[in-house]
mmCIF file of C-alpha atoms and ligand atoms in Angstrom:
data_model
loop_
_atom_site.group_PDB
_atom_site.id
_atom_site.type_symbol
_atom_site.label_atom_id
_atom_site.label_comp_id
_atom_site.label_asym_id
_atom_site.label_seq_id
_atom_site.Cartn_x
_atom_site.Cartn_y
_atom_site.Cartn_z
ATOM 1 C CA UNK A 1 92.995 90.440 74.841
ATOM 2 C CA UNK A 2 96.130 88.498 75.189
ATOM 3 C CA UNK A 3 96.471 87.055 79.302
ATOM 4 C CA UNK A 4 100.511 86.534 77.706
ATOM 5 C CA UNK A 5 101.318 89.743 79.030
ATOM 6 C CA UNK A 6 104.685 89.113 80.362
ATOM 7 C CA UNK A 7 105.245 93.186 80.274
ATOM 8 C CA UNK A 8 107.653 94.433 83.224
ATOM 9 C CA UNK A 9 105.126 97.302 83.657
ATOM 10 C CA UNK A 10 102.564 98.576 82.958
ATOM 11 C CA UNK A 11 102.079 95.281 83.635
ATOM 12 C CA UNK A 12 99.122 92.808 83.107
ATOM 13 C CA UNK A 13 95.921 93.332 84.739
ATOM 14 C CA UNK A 14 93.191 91.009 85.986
ATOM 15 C CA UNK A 15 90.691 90.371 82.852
ATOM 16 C CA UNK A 16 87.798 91.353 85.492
ATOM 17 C CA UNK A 17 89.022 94.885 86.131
ATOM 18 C CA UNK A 18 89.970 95.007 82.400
ATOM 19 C CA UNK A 19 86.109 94.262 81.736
ATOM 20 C CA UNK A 20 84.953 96.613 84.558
ATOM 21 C CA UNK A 21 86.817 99.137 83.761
ATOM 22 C CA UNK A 22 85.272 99.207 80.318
ATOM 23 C CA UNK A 23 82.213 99.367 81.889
ATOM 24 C CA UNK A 24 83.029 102.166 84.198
ATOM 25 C CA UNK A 25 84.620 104.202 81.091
ATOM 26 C CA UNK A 26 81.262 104.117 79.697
ATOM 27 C CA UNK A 27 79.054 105.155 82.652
ATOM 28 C CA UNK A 28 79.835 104.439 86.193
ATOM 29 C CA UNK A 29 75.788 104.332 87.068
ATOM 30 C CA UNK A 30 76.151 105.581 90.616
ATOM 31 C CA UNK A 31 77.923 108.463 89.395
ATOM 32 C CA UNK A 32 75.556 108.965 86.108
ATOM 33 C CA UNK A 33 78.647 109.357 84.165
ATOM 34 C CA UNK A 34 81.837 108.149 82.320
ATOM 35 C CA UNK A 35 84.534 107.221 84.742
ATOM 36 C CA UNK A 36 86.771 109.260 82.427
ATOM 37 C CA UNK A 37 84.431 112.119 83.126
ATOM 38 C CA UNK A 38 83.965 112.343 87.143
ATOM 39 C CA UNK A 39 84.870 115.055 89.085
ATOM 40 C CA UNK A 40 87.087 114.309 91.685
ATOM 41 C CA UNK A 41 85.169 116.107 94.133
ATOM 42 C CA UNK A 42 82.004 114.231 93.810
ATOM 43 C CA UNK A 43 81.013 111.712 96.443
ATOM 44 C CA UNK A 44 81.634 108.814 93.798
ATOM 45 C CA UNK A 45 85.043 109.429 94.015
ATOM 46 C CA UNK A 46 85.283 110.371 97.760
ATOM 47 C CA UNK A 47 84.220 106.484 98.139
ATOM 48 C CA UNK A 48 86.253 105.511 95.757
ATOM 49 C CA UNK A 49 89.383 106.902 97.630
ATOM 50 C CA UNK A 50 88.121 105.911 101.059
ATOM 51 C CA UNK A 51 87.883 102.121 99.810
ATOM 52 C CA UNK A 52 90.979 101.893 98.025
ATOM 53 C CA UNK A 53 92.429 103.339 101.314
ATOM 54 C CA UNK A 54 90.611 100.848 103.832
ATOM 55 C CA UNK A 55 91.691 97.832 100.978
ATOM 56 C CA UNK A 56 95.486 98.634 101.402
ATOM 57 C CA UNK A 57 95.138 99.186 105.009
ATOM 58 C CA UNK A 58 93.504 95.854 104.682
ATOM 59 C CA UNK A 59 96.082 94.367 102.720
ATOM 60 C CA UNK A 60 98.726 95.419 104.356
ATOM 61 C CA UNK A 61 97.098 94.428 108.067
ATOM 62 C CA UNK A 62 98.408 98.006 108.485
ATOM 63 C CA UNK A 63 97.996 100.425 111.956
ATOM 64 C CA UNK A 64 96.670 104.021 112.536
ATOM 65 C CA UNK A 65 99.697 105.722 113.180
ATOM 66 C CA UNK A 66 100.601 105.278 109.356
ATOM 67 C CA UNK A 67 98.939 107.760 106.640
ATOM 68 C CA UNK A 68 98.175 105.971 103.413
ATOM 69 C CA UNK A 69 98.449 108.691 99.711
ATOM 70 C CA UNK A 70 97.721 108.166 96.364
ATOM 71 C CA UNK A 71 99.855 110.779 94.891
ATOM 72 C CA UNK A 72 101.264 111.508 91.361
ATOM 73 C CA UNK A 73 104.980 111.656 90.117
ATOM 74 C CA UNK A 74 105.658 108.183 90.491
ATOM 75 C CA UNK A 75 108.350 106.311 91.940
ATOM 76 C CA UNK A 76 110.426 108.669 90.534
ATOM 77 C CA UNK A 77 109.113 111.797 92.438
ATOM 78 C CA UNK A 78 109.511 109.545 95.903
ATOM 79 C CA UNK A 79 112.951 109.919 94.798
ATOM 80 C CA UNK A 80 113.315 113.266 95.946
ATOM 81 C CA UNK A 81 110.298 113.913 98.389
ATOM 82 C CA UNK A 82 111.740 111.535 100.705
ATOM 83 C CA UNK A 83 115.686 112.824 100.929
ATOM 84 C CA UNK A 84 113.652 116.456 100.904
ATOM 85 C CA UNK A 85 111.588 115.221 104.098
ATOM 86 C CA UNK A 86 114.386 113.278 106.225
ATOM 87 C CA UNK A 87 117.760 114.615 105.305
ATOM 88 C CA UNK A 88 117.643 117.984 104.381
ATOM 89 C CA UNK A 89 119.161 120.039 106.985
ATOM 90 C CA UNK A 90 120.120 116.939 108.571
ATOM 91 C CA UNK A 91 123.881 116.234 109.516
ATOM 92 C CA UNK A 92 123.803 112.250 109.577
ATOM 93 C CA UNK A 93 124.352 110.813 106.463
ATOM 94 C CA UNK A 94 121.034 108.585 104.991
ATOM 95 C CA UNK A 95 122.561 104.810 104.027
ATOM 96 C CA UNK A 96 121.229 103.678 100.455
ATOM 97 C CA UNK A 97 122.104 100.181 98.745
ATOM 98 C CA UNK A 98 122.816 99.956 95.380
ATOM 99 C CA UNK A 99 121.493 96.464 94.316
ATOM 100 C CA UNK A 100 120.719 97.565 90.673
ATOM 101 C CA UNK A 101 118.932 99.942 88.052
ATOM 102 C CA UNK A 102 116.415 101.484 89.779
ATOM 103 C CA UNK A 103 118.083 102.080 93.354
ATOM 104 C CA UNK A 104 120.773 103.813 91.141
ATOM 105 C CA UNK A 105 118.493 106.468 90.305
ATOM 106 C CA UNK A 106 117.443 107.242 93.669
ATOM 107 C CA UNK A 107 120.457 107.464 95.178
ATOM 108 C CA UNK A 108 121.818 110.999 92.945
ATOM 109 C CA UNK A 109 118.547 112.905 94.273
ATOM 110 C CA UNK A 110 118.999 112.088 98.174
ATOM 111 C CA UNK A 111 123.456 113.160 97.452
ATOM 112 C CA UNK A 112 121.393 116.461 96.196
ATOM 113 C CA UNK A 113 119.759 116.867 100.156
ATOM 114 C CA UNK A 114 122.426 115.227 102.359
ATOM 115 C CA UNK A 115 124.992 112.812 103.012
ATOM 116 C CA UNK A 116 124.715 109.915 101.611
ATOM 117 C CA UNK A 117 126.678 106.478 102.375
ATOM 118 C CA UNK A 118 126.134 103.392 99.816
ATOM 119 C CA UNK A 119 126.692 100.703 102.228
ATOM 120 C CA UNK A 120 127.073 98.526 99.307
ATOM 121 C CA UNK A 121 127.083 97.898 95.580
ATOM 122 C CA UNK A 122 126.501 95.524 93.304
ATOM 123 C CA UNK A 123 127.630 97.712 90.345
ATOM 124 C CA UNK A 124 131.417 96.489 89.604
ATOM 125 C CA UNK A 125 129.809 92.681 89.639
ATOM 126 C CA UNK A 126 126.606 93.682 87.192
ATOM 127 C CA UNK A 127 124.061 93.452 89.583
ATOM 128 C CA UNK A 128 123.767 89.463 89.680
ATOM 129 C CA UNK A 129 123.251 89.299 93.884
ATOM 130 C CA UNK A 130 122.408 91.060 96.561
ATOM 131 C CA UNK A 131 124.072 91.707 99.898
ATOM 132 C CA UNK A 132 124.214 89.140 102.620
ATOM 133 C CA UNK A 133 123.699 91.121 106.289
ATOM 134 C CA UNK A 134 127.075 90.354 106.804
ATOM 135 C CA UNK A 135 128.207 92.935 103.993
ATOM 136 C CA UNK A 136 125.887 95.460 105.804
ATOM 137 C CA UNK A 137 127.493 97.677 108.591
ATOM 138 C CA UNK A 138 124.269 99.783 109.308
ATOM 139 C CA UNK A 139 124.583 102.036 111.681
ATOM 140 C CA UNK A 140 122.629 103.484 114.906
ATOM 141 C CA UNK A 141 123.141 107.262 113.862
ATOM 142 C CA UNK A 142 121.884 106.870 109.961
ATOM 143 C CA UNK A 143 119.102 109.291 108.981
ATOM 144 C CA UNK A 144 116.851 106.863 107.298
ATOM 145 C CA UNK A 145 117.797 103.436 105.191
ATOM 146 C CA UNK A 146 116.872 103.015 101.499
ATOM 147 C CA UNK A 147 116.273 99.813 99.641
ATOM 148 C CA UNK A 148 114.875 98.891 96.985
ATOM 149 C CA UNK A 149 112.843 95.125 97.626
ATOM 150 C CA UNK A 150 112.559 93.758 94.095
ATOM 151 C CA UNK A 151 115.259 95.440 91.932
ATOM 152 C CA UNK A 152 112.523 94.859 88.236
ATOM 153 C CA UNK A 153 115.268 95.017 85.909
ATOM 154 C CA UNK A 154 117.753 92.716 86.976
ATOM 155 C CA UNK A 155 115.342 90.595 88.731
ATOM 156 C CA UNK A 156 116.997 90.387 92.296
ATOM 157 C CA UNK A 157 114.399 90.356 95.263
ATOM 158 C CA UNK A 158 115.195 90.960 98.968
ATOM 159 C CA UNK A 159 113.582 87.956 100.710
ATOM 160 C CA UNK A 160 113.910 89.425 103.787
ATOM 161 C CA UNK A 161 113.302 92.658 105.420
ATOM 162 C CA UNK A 162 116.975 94.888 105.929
ATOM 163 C CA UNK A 163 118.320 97.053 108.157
ATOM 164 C CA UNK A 164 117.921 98.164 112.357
ATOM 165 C CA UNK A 165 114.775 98.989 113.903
ATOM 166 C CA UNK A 166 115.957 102.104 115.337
ATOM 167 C CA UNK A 167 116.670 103.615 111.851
ATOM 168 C CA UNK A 168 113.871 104.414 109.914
ATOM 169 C CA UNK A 169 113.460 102.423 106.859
ATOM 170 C CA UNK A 170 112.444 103.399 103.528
ATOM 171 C CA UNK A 171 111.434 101.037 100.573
ATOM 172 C CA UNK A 172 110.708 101.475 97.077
ATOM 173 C CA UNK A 173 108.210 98.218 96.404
ATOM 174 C CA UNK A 174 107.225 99.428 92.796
ATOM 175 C CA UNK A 175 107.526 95.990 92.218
ATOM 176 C CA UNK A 176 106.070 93.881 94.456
ATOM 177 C CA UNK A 177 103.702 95.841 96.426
ATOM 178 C CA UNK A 178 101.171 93.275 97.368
ATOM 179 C CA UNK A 179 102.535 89.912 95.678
ATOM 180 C CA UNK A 180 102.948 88.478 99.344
ATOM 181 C CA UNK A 181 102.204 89.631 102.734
ATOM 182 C CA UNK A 182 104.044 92.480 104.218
ATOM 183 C CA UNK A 183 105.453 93.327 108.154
ATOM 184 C CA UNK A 184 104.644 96.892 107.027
ATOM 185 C CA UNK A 185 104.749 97.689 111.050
ATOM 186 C CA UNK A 186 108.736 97.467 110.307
ATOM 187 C CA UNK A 187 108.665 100.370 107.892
ATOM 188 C CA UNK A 188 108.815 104.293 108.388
ATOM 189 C CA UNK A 189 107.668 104.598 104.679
ATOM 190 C CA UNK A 190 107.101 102.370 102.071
ATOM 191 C CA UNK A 191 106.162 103.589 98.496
ATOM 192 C CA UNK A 192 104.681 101.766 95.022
ATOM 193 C CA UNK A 193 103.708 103.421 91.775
ATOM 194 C CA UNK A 194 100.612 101.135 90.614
ATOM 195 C CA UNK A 195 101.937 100.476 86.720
ATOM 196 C CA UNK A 196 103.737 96.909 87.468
ATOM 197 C CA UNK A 197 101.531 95.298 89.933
ATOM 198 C CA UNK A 198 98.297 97.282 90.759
ATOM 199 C CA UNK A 199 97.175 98.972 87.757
ATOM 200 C CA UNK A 200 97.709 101.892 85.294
ATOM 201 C CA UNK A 201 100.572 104.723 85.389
ATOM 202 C CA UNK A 202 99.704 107.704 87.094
ATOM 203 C CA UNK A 203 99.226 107.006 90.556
ATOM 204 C CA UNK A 204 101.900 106.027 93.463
ATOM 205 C CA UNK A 205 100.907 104.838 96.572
ATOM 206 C CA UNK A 206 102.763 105.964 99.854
ATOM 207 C CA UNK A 207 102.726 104.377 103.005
ATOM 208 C CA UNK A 208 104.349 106.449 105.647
ATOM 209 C CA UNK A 209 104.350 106.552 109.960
ATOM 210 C CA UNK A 210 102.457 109.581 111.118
ATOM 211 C CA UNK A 211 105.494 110.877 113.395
ATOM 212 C CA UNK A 212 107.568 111.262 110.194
ATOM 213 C CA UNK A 213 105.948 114.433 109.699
ATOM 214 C CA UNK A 214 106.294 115.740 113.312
ATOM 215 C CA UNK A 215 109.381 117.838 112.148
ATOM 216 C CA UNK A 216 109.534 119.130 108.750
ATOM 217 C CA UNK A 217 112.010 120.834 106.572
ATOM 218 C CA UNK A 218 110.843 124.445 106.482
ATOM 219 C CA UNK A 219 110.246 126.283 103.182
ATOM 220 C CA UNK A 220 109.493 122.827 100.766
ATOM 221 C CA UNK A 221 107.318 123.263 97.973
ATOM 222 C CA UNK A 222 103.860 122.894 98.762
ATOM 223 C CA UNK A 223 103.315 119.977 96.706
ATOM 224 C CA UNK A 224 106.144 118.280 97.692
ATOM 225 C CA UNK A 225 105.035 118.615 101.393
ATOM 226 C CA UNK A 226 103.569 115.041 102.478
ATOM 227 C CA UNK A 227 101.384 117.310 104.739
ATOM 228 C CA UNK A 228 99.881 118.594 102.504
ATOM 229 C CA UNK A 229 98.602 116.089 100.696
ATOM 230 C CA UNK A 230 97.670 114.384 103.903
ATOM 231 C CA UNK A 231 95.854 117.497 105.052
ATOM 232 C CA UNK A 232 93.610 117.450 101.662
ATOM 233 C CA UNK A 233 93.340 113.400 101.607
ATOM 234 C CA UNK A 234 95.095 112.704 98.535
ATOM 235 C CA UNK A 235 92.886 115.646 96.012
ATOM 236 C CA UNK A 236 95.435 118.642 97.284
ATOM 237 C CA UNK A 237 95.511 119.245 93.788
ATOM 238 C CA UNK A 238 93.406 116.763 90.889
ATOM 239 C CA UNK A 239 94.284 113.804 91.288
ATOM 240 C CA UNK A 240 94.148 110.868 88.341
ATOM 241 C CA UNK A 241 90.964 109.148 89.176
ATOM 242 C CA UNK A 242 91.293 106.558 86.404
ATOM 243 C CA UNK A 243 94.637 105.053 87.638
ATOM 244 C CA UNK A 244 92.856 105.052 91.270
ATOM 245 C CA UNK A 245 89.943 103.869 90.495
ATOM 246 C CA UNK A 246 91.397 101.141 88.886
ATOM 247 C CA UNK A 247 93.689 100.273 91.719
ATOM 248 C CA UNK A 248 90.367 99.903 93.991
ATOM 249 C CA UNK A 249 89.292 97.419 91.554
ATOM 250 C CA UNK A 250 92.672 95.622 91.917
ATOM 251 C CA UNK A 251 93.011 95.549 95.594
ATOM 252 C CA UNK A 252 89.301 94.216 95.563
ATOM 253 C CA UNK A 253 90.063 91.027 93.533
ATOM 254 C CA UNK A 254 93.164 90.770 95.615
ATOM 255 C CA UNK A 255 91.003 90.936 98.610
ATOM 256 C CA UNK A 256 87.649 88.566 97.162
ATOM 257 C CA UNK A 257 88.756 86.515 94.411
ATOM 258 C CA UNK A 258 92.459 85.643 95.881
ATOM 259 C CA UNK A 259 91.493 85.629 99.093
ATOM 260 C CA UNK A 260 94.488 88.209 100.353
ATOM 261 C CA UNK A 261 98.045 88.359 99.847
ATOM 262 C CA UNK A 262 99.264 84.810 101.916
ATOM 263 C CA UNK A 263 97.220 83.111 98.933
ATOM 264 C CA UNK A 264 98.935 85.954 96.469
ATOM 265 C CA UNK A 265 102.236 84.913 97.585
ATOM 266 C CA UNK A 266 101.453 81.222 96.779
ATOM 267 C CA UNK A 267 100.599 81.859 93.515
ATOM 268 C CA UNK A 268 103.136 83.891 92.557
ATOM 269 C CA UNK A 269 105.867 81.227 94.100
ATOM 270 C CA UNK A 270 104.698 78.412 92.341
ATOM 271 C CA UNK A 271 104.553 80.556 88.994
ATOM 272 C CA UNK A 272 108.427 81.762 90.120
ATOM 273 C CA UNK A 273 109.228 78.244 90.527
ATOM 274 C CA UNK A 274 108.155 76.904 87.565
ATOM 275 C CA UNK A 275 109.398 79.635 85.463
ATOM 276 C CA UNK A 276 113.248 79.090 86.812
ATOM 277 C CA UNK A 277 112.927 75.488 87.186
ATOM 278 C CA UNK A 278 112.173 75.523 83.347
ATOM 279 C CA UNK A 279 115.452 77.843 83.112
ATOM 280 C CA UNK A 280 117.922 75.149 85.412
ATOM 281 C CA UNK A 281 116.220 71.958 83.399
ATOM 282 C CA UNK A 282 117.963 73.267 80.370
ATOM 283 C CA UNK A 283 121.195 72.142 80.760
ATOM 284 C CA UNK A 284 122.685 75.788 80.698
ATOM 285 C CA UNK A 285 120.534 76.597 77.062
ATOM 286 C CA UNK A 286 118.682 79.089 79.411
ATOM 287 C CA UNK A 287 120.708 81.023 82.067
ATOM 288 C CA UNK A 288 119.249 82.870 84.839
ATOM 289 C CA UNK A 289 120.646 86.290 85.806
ATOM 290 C CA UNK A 290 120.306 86.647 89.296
ATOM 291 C CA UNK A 291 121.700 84.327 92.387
ATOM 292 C CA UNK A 292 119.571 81.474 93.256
ATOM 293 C CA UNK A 293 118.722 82.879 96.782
ATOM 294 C CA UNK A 294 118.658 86.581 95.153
ATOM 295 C CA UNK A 295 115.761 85.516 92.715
ATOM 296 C CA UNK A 296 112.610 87.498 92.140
ATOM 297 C CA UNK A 297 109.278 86.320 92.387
ATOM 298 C CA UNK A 298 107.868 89.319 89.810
ATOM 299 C CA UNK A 299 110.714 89.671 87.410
ATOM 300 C CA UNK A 300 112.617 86.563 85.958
ATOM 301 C CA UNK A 301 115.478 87.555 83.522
ATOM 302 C CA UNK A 302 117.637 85.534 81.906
ATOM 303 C CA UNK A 303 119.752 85.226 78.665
ATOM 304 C CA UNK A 304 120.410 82.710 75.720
ATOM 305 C CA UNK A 305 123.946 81.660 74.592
ATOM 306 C CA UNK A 306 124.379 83.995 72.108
ATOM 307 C CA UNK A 307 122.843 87.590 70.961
ATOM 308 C CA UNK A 308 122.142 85.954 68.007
ATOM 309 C CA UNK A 309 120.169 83.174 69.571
ATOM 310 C CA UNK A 310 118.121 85.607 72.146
ATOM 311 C CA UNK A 311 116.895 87.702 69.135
ATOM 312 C CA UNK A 312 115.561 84.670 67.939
ATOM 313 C CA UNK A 313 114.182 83.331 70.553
ATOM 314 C CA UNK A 314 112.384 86.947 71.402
ATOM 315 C CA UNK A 315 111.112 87.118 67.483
ATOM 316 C CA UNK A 316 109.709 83.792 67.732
ATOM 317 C CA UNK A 317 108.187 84.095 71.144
ATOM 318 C CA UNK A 318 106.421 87.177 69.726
ATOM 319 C CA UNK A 319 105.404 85.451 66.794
ATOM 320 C CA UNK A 320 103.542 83.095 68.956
ATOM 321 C CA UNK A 321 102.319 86.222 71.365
ATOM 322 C CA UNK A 322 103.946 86.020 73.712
ATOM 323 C CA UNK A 323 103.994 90.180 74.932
ATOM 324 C CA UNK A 324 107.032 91.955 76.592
ATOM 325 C CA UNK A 325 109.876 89.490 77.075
ATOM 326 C CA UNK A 326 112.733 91.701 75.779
ATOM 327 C CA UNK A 327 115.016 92.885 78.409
ATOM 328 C CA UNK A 328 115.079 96.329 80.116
ATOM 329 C CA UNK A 329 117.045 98.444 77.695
ATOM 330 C CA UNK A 330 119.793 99.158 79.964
ATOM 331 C CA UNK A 331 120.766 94.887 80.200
ATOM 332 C CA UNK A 332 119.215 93.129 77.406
ATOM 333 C CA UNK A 333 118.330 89.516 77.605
ATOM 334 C CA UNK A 334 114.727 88.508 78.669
ATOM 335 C CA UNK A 335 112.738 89.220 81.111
ATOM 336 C CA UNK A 336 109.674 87.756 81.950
ATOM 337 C CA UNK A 337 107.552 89.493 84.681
ATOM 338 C CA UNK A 338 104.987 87.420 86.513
ATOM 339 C CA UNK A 339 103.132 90.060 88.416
ATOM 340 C CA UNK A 340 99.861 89.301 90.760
ATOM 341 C CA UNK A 341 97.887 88.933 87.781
ATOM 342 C CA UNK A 342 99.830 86.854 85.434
ATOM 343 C CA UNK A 343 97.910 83.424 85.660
ATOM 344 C CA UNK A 344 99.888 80.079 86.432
ATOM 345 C CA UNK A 345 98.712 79.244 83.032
ATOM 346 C CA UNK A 346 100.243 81.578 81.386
ATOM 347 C CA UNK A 347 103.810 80.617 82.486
ATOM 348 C CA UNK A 348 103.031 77.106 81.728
ATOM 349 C CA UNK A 349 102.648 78.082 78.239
ATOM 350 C CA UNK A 350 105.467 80.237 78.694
ATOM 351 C CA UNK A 351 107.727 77.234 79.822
ATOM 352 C CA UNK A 352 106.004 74.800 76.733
ATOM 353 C CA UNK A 353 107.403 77.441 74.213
ATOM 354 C CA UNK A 354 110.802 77.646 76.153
ATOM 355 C CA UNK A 355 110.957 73.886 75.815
ATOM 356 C CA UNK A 356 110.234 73.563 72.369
ATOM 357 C CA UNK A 357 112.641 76.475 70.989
ATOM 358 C CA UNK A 358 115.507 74.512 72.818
ATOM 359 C CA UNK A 359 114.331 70.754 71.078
ATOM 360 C CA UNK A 360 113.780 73.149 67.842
ATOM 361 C CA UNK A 361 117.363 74.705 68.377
ATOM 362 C CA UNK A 362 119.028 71.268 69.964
ATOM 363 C CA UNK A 363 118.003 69.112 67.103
HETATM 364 C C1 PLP B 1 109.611 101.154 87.404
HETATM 365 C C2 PLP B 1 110.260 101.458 88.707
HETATM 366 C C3 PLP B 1 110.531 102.782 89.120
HETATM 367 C C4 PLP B 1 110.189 103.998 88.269
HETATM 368 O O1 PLP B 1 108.889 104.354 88.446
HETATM 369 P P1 PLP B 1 108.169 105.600 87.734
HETATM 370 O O2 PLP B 1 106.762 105.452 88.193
HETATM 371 O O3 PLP B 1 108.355 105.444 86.263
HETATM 372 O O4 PLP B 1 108.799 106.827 88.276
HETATM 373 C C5 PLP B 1 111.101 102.965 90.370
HETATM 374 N N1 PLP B 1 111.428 101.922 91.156
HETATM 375 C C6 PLP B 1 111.191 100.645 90.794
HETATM 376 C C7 PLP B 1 111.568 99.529 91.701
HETATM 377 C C8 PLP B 1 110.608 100.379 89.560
HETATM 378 O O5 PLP B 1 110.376 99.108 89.182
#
């Protein structure tokens, strides 16, 4: 198995849940079976639900008045569910940013429920910062704010939390659920598919105040009804107990063998800053996309001089296995993405091969 998984998702996982996991896929002893066998309704995976739940609560240091779902569709779905739950029928207008790739998509699906105002956009400069608060004119009356906190493609991250707290806010952390510690007492709903940070595709976890569902859209689809799947705790219909079972594995070596996200956030800084101070020591051979103060902690991307030059850099780096360093599709370049479980080690090696392409290419 290569730990050089530099992937922007899925994403690397810890080597321990990788080797429990293959245990569990071949019998999962207090269930007497294959994990990829187990009926959702057993006790097994009752417990198994119940502990992931109590680990992100945990995590997250997060209070009772907030219901926690592991729910499928991923990010994607939250997309629409959330517009459908706080601005349909609604005659404020909900205020999204547009800070890059993925806050572009949600922002189509909420104009489909409501009003929508983009308070800003980073689109006519190609998403290389994000907005200061001074470029922000939220207002009182909004419905709900969107943001995105870690923008994975372009690698911009909010290091800060946004908005008023009278408006409700909303976040899409996809991509950097648990990397550091989180006020999550400062947001009305905050949702993460697993596949960049927590484990495999299929499962998105949503964080959400109780009294968001005190008044409801009449009429929405059943399974697009957060009450519902709050009212059947997380099984309203079969839910992918692989993907969850492996996020209980993940938020258990966050919790025992990091010690909990304040030590998470540590790591992941010092691999952030050695990554970009690799990219500023080279004399503009390396450039990084994002603003300095806009940089992300999960998902470093940055481009060589020429095309020519970055598709041999990314053949070589391959070569040498190094896994998932071409850009997103949409922007190219090359992205490295240091998620919770990338080791330190790994982006040393990372920054040793950097190094000696440039000598190699310098010379
Ligand atoms: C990857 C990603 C998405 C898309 O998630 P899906 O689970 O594929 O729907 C949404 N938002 C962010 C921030 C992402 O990184």
């Amino acid at each position: 198995m290569s730990r050089l998984n530099f992937s922007g998702g899925p994403g690397v996982l810890p080597q321990s849940v990788l080797q429990e996991t293959q245990r569990a896929i071949a019998l999962v002893p207090e269930a007497g079976l294959p994990l990829l066998g187990i009926s959702h309704r057993s006790d097994w995976f009752a417990a198994v639900l119940a502990e992931a739940e109590a680990n992100v609560r945990a995590l997250l240091g997060l209070a009772d008045d907030y219901h926690v779902l592991f729910l499928q569709g991923g990010a994607t779905l939250q997309f629409s569910m959330i517009p459908m739950l706080l601005l349909r029928g609604r005659t404020q207008a909900a205020e999204y940013l547009h800070t890059g790739y993925w806050s572009g998509k949600a922002i189509p699906e909420a104009a489909r429920e409501g009003k929508v105002k983009v308070l800003w956009s980073g689109a006519d400069t190609g998403f290389k910062r994000l907005p200061g608060d001074d470029e922000l004119p939220f207002a009182a009356d909004a419905a709900y704010l969107h943001y995105v906190s870690n923008e994975t493609v372009e690698g911009l991250q909010f290091h800060r939390i946004l908005g008023r707290d009278d408006v409700p806010r909303v976040c899409d952390m996809s991509s950097d659920f648990l990397s550091a510690p989180c006020a999550s007492d400062k947001f009305s709903l905050i949702y993460a598919h697993a596949q960049k940070n927590l484990g495999p595709a299929g499962v998105t976890i949503v964080v959400l105040r109780k009294s968001l569902l005190e008044s409801v859209p009449e009429n929405l689809h059943a399974s697009l009804d957060y009450r519902n799947h709050v009212a059947a705790h997380s099984i309203y219909n079969t839910p992918p107990v692989f993907a969850i079972y492996v996020v209980l594995l993940v938020t258990r070596w966050l919790l025992r063998d990091i010690g909990g996200l304040a030590r998470m956030a540590e790591i992941n800084r010092t691999k952030a800053e050695r990554l970009y101070g690799e990219i500023d020591a080279s004399e503009g051979f390396y450039v990084g996309h994002a603003d300095v103060a806009d940089r992300s902690h999960m998902n470093v991307v940055f481009n060589l001089r020429t095309p020519q030059l970055e598709a041999d850099f990314l053949r070589r780096a391959l070569a040498a296995g190094f896994h998932g360093l071409p850009g997103h599709r949409s922007l190219g370049g090359v992205r490295a993405s240091i998620y919770n479980a990338l080791s330190i080690d790994a982006v040393d090696t990372l920054c040793e091969f950097m190094d000696e392409f440039r000598r190699t290419v310098q010379r």
